[in-house]
Amino acid sequence: MDLPHSPAVLPPPGITAAVAYRDGHRLAELPPEALGSHLGQPGVLTWIGLRDPDAALLHQVAGQLGLDRQVVEELALPHRRPKVIEYEGVMLVVAITIGIEDHLPQFGELTLILGEDFLLTLRRGPLCAYRPLRQRLEAAPELLARGPDFIATELLDFLADQFVAVATAMEGGVEQMEQRLVLHGATQLDIRRLYRMRRDLLRIHNAISPLAEICRRLSRVESPSIDAQARPYFGEVADRAQRLVEWFAALRESLAFAFEAGLMIGQMQQNDTTRKLAAWAAILAVPTAIAGLYGMNFENMPELKWRYGYPAVLLVIAGAILFLYRRFRKAGWL
């Protein structure tokens, strides 16, 4: 199964980017000690990106952004499933990320903190860097000026693109497994690979399925952190996530059907072998029985004194074998 690998080079842990934008245009890159210097200014948006931060950096960033202790505690925790929590003045959204390493899925997380005029993104684990997304938004200031909630929809949509790439690659692996099982039946090695693939698909399904509900909720629930104009975009991401959930579920179903077909083909092959063995056993039973009768060394036996007795017995044996062979051949056993 050929799957795309995660990029070999990832940003170093810590602050990957901290930029202030005014009306969508880059205003200034912020040093670590001045991350909150532009908060509260009209038309200014601060976008800070973190990757695998330690506790000291988290507290430093939270202090400059004015985040509560509960928000910091939630940021410090690892997450295994998507979730959304609304605090006073900010909203926390967690999405699970998926990367591929050595043809096996690796799971991470992307946590978003949406404030009134800032966006904090925190990445853990494998994830393709979203620098191209930042560059695309910077090239379209009117999009970047819509606020942190719109950028959040773009980030979640970017994750959906990554999920599509993983699903496409895994679909190729599923098709290869289907062909192998249908053509050759299920071997012990194929069963192990199939179990691993179904387990991986189930883990991916469980990681993505809550994201659809979260985005659906963000598209419907009124919240001061989500502008009314941004809600339809969350709805579009929810639709994409739901289609991905159905896609991965269909892949699991395809593997289940392929496994059943492989078992049936294997059983048919065993039945064919059993029928062939039974047919040859029946054919060989005739000369064995006749030879056994004439090997008992009794004196009063037919054809013992007949000149043509031996050729006649051989002819009877050959005729019986030919008759049985043709009958089994016609019945499809040979």
mmCIF file with all atom_site columns, N, CA, C and O in Angstrom, residues 3 16 60 106 117 128 130 149 166 176 191 198 222 224-225 236 239 255 276 283 289 294 296 308:
data_model
loop_
_atom_site.group_PDB
_atom_site.id
_atom_site.type_symbol
_atom_site.label_atom_id
_atom_site.label_alt_id
_atom_site.label_comp_id
_atom_site.label_asym_id
_atom_site.label_entity_id
_atom_site.label_seq_id
_atom_site.pdbx_PDB_ins_code
_atom_site.Cartn_x
_atom_site.Cartn_y
_atom_site.Cartn_z
_atom_site.occupancy
_atom_site.B_iso_or_equiv
_atom_site.pdbx_formal_charge
_atom_site.auth_seq_id
_atom_site.auth_comp_id
_atom_site.auth_asym_id
_atom_site.auth_atom_id
_atom_site.pdbx_PDB_model_num
ATOM 1  N N  . LEU A 1 3   ? 1.501   4.935   0.441   1.00 0.00 ? 3   LEU A N  1
ATOM 2  C CA . LEU A 1 3   ? 0.910   6.088   1.109   1.00 0.00 ? 3   LEU A CA 1
ATOM 3  C C  . LEU A 1 3   ? 1.915   7.209   1.138   1.00 0.00 ? 3   LEU A C  1
ATOM 4  O O  . LEU A 1 3   ? 3.120   6.975   1.230   1.00 0.00 ? 3   LEU A O  1
ATOM 5  N N  . THR A 1 16  ? 6.549   28.976  15.707  1.00 0.00 ? 16  THR A N  1
ATOM 6  C CA . THR A 1 16  ? 6.864   28.839  14.287  1.00 0.00 ? 16  THR A CA 1
ATOM 7  C C  . THR A 1 16  ? 6.605   30.129  13.527  1.00 0.00 ? 16  THR A C  1
ATOM 8  O O  . THR A 1 16  ? 7.254   30.392  12.517  1.00 0.00 ? 16  THR A O  1
ATOM 9  N N  . GLN A 1 60  ? 4.036   31.621  28.950  1.00 0.00 ? 60  GLN A N  1
ATOM 10 C CA . GLN A 1 60  ? 4.473   32.922  28.448  1.00 0.00 ? 60  GLN A CA 1
ATOM 11 C C  . GLN A 1 60  ? 3.495   33.455  27.410  1.00 0.00 ? 60  GLN A C  1
ATOM 12 O O  . GLN A 1 60  ? 3.080   34.629  27.472  1.00 0.00 ? 60  GLN A O  1
ATOM 13 N N  . GLN A 1 106 ? 0.070   8.059   11.545  1.00 0.00 ? 106 GLN A N  1
ATOM 14 C CA . GLN A 1 106 ? 0.533   8.671   12.783  1.00 0.00 ? 106 GLN A CA 1
ATOM 15 C C  . GLN A 1 106 ? -0.402  9.838   13.095  1.00 0.00 ? 106 GLN A C  1
ATOM 16 O O  . GLN A 1 106 ? -0.718  10.635  12.214  1.00 0.00 ? 106 GLN A O  1
ATOM 17 N N  . ASP A 1 117 ? -9.471  39.281  18.462  1.00 0.00 ? 117 ASP A N  1
ATOM 18 C CA . ASP A 1 117 ? -8.553  39.836  17.473  1.00 0.00 ? 117 ASP A CA 1
ATOM 19 C C  . ASP A 1 117 ? -7.246  39.051  17.403  1.00 0.00 ? 117 ASP A C  1
ATOM 20 O O  . ASP A 1 117 ? -6.220  39.588  17.003  1.00 0.00 ? 117 ASP A O  1
ATOM 21 N N  . CYS A 1 128 ? 1.526   18.242  7.983   1.00 0.00 ? 128 CYS A N  1
ATOM 22 C CA . CYS A 1 128 ? 2.176   19.061  6.963   1.00 0.00 ? 128 CYS A CA 1
ATOM 23 C C  . CYS A 1 128 ? 2.066   20.526  7.364   1.00 0.00 ? 128 CYS A C  1
ATOM 24 O O  . CYS A 1 128 ? 1.002   20.999  7.759   1.00 0.00 ? 128 CYS A O  1
ATOM 25 N N  . TYR A 1 130 ? 1.423   24.348  7.462   1.00 0.00 ? 130 TYR A N  1
ATOM 26 C CA . TYR A 1 130 ? 0.435   25.123  6.737   1.00 0.00 ? 130 TYR A CA 1
ATOM 27 C C  . TYR A 1 130 ? 0.995   26.475  6.315   1.00 0.00 ? 130 TYR A C  1
ATOM 28 O O  . TYR A 1 130 ? 0.237   27.446  6.142   1.00 0.00 ? 130 TYR A O  1
ATOM 29 N N  . ASP A 1 149 ? -11.949 33.686  12.974  1.00 0.00 ? 149 ASP A N  1
ATOM 30 C CA . ASP A 1 149 ? -12.893 32.603  12.730  1.00 0.00 ? 149 ASP A CA 1
ATOM 31 C C  . ASP A 1 149 ? -12.830 32.130  11.280  1.00 0.00 ? 149 ASP A C  1
ATOM 32 O O  . ASP A 1 149 ? -12.899 30.931  11.006  1.00 0.00 ? 149 ASP A O  1
ATOM 33 N N  . VAL A 1 166 ? -4.817  11.172  2.233   1.00 0.00 ? 166 VAL A N  1
ATOM 34 C CA . VAL A 1 166 ? -4.640  9.890   2.926   1.00 0.00 ? 166 VAL A CA 1
ATOM 35 C C  . VAL A 1 166 ? -5.686  8.881   2.455   1.00 0.00 ? 166 VAL A C  1
ATOM 36 O O  . VAL A 1 166 ? -5.377  7.706   2.205   1.00 0.00 ? 166 VAL A O  1
ATOM 37 N N  . GLN A 1 176 ? -5.745  -2.982  -4.080  1.00 0.00 ? 176 GLN A N  1
ATOM 38 C CA . GLN A 1 176 ? -4.739  -4.033  -4.242  1.00 0.00 ? 176 GLN A CA 1
ATOM 39 C C  . GLN A 1 176 ? -5.085  -5.250  -3.394  1.00 0.00 ? 176 GLN A C  1
ATOM 40 O O  . GLN A 1 176 ? -4.946  -6.399  -3.839  1.00 0.00 ? 176 GLN A O  1
ATOM 41 N N  . ILE A 1 191 ? -4.377  -12.025 5.691   1.00 0.00 ? 191 ILE A N  1
ATOM 42 C CA . ILE A 1 191 ? -5.299  -11.774 6.795   1.00 0.00 ? 191 ILE A CA 1
ATOM 43 C C  . ILE A 1 191 ? -4.689  -10.802 7.794   1.00 0.00 ? 191 ILE A C  1
ATOM 44 O O  . ILE A 1 191 ? -5.363  -9.905  8.316   1.00 0.00 ? 191 ILE A O  1
ATOM 45 N N  . ARG A 1 198 ? -7.771  -2.570  8.334   1.00 0.00 ? 198 ARG A N  1
ATOM 46 C CA . ARG A 1 198 ? -9.077  -2.260  8.924   1.00 0.00 ? 198 ARG A CA 1
ATOM 47 C C  . ARG A 1 198 ? -8.914  -1.540  10.255  1.00 0.00 ? 198 ARG A C  1
ATOM 48 O O  . ARG A 1 198 ? -9.687  -0.629  10.582  1.00 0.00 ? 198 ARG A O  1
ATOM 49 N N  . GLU A 1 222 ? -24.886 30.248  18.057  1.00 0.00 ? 222 GLU A N  1
ATOM 50 C CA . GLU A 1 222 ? -24.431 31.627  18.149  1.00 0.00 ? 222 GLU A CA 1
ATOM 51 C C  . GLU A 1 222 ? -23.390 31.752  19.243  1.00 0.00 ? 222 GLU A C  1
ATOM 52 O O  . GLU A 1 222 ? -23.580 31.283  20.358  1.00 0.00 ? 222 GLU A O  1
ATOM 53 N N  . PRO A 1 224 ? -20.030 34.587  20.544  1.00 0.00 ? 224 PRO A N  1
ATOM 54 C CA . PRO A 1 224 ? -19.299 35.831  20.276  1.00 0.00 ? 224 PRO A CA 1
ATOM 55 C C  . PRO A 1 224 ? -17.971 35.591  19.569  1.00 0.00 ? 224 PRO A C  1
ATOM 56 O O  . PRO A 1 224 ? -17.419 36.517  18.967  1.00 0.00 ? 224 PRO A O  1
ATOM 57 N N  . SER A 1 225 ? -17.435 34.350  19.632  1.00 0.00 ? 225 SER A N  1
ATOM 58 C CA . SER A 1 225 ? -16.154 34.058  18.977  1.00 0.00 ? 225 SER A CA 1
ATOM 59 C C  . SER A 1 225 ? -16.314 33.715  17.508  1.00 0.00 ? 225 SER A C  1
ATOM 60 O O  . SER A 1 225 ? -15.327 33.675  16.777  1.00 0.00 ? 225 SER A O  1
ATOM 61 N N  . GLU A 1 236 ? -19.621 24.235  5.461   1.00 0.00 ? 236 GLU A N  1
ATOM 62 C CA . GLU A 1 236 ? -18.977 23.592  4.315   1.00 0.00 ? 236 GLU A CA 1
ATOM 63 C C  . GLU A 1 236 ? -17.909 22.603  4.763   1.00 0.00 ? 236 GLU A C  1
ATOM 64 O O  . GLU A 1 236 ? -17.781 21.501  4.206   1.00 0.00 ? 236 GLU A O  1
ATOM 65 N N  . ASP A 1 239 ? -19.593 19.479  5.939   1.00 0.00 ? 239 ASP A N  1
ATOM 66 C CA . ASP A 1 239 ? -20.013 18.616  4.829   1.00 0.00 ? 239 ASP A CA 1
ATOM 67 C C  . ASP A 1 239 ? -18.828 17.818  4.284   1.00 0.00 ? 239 ASP A C  1
ATOM 68 O O  . ASP A 1 239 ? -18.958 16.615  3.990   1.00 0.00 ? 239 ASP A O  1
ATOM 69 N N  . LEU A 1 255 ? -13.115 -3.733  2.486   1.00 0.00 ? 255 LEU A N  1
ATOM 70 C CA . LEU A 1 255 ? -12.203 -4.746  3.018   1.00 0.00 ? 255 LEU A CA 1
ATOM 71 C C  . LEU A 1 255 ? -12.968 -5.919  3.609   1.00 0.00 ? 255 LEU A C  1
ATOM 72 O O  . LEU A 1 255 ? -12.550 -7.074  3.486   1.00 0.00 ? 255 LEU A O  1
ATOM 73 N N  . LYS A 1 276 ? -11.326 -33.832 -5.624  1.00 0.00 ? 276 LYS A N  1
ATOM 74 C CA . LYS A 1 276 ? -10.316 -34.534 -6.420  1.00 0.00 ? 276 LYS A CA 1
ATOM 75 C C  . LYS A 1 276 ? -9.738  -35.713 -5.655  1.00 0.00 ? 276 LYS A C  1
ATOM 76 O O  . LYS A 1 276 ? -9.559  -36.808 -6.209  1.00 0.00 ? 276 LYS A O  1
ATOM 77 N N  . ILE A 1 283 ? -11.348 -44.169 -7.485  1.00 0.00 ? 283 ILE A N  1
ATOM 78 C CA . ILE A 1 283 ? -10.760 -44.859 -8.645  1.00 0.00 ? 283 ILE A CA 1
ATOM 79 C C  . ILE A 1 283 ? -9.735  -45.900 -8.205  1.00 0.00 ? 283 ILE A C  1
ATOM 80 O O  . ILE A 1 283 ? -9.711  -47.030 -8.710  1.00 0.00 ? 283 ILE A O  1
ATOM 81 N N  . ALA A 1 289 ? -9.213  -53.314 -4.454  1.00 0.00 ? 289 ALA A N  1
ATOM 82 C CA . ALA A 1 289 ? -10.139 -54.362 -4.009  1.00 0.00 ? 289 ALA A CA 1
ATOM 83 C C  . ALA A 1 289 ? -9.945  -55.657 -4.793  1.00 0.00 ? 289 ALA A C  1
ATOM 84 O O  . ALA A 1 289 ? -9.905  -56.759 -4.224  1.00 0.00 ? 289 ALA A O  1
ATOM 85 N N  . TYR A 1 294 ? -7.673  -61.359 -5.107  1.00 0.00 ? 294 TYR A N  1
ATOM 86 C CA . TYR A 1 294 ? -6.840  -62.389 -5.709  1.00 0.00 ? 294 TYR A CA 1
ATOM 87 C C  . TYR A 1 294 ? -5.526  -62.580 -4.946  1.00 0.00 ? 294 TYR A C  1
ATOM 88 O O  . TYR A 1 294 ? -4.748  -63.455 -5.279  1.00 0.00 ? 294 TYR A O  1
ATOM 89 N N  . MET A 1 296 ? -5.553  -63.318 -1.719  1.00 0.00 ? 296 MET A N  1
ATOM 90 C CA . MET A 1 296 ? -5.847  -64.062 -0.490  1.00 0.00 ? 296 MET A CA 1
ATOM 91 C C  . MET A 1 296 ? -5.360  -65.506 -0.550  1.00 0.00 ? 296 MET A C  1
ATOM 92 O O  . MET A 1 296 ? -5.501  -66.243 0.418   1.00 0.00 ? 296 MET A O  1
ATOM 93 N N  . TYR A 1 308 ? -6.561  -67.107 -19.881 1.00 0.00 ? 308 TYR A N  1
ATOM 94 C CA . TYR A 1 308 ? -6.688  -65.649 -20.059 1.00 0.00 ? 308 TYR A CA 1
ATOM 95 C C  . TYR A 1 308 ? -7.184  -64.938 -18.793 1.00 0.00 ? 308 TYR A C  1
ATOM 96 O O  . TYR A 1 308 ? -7.700  -63.833 -18.863 1.00 0.00 ? 308 TYR A O  1
#
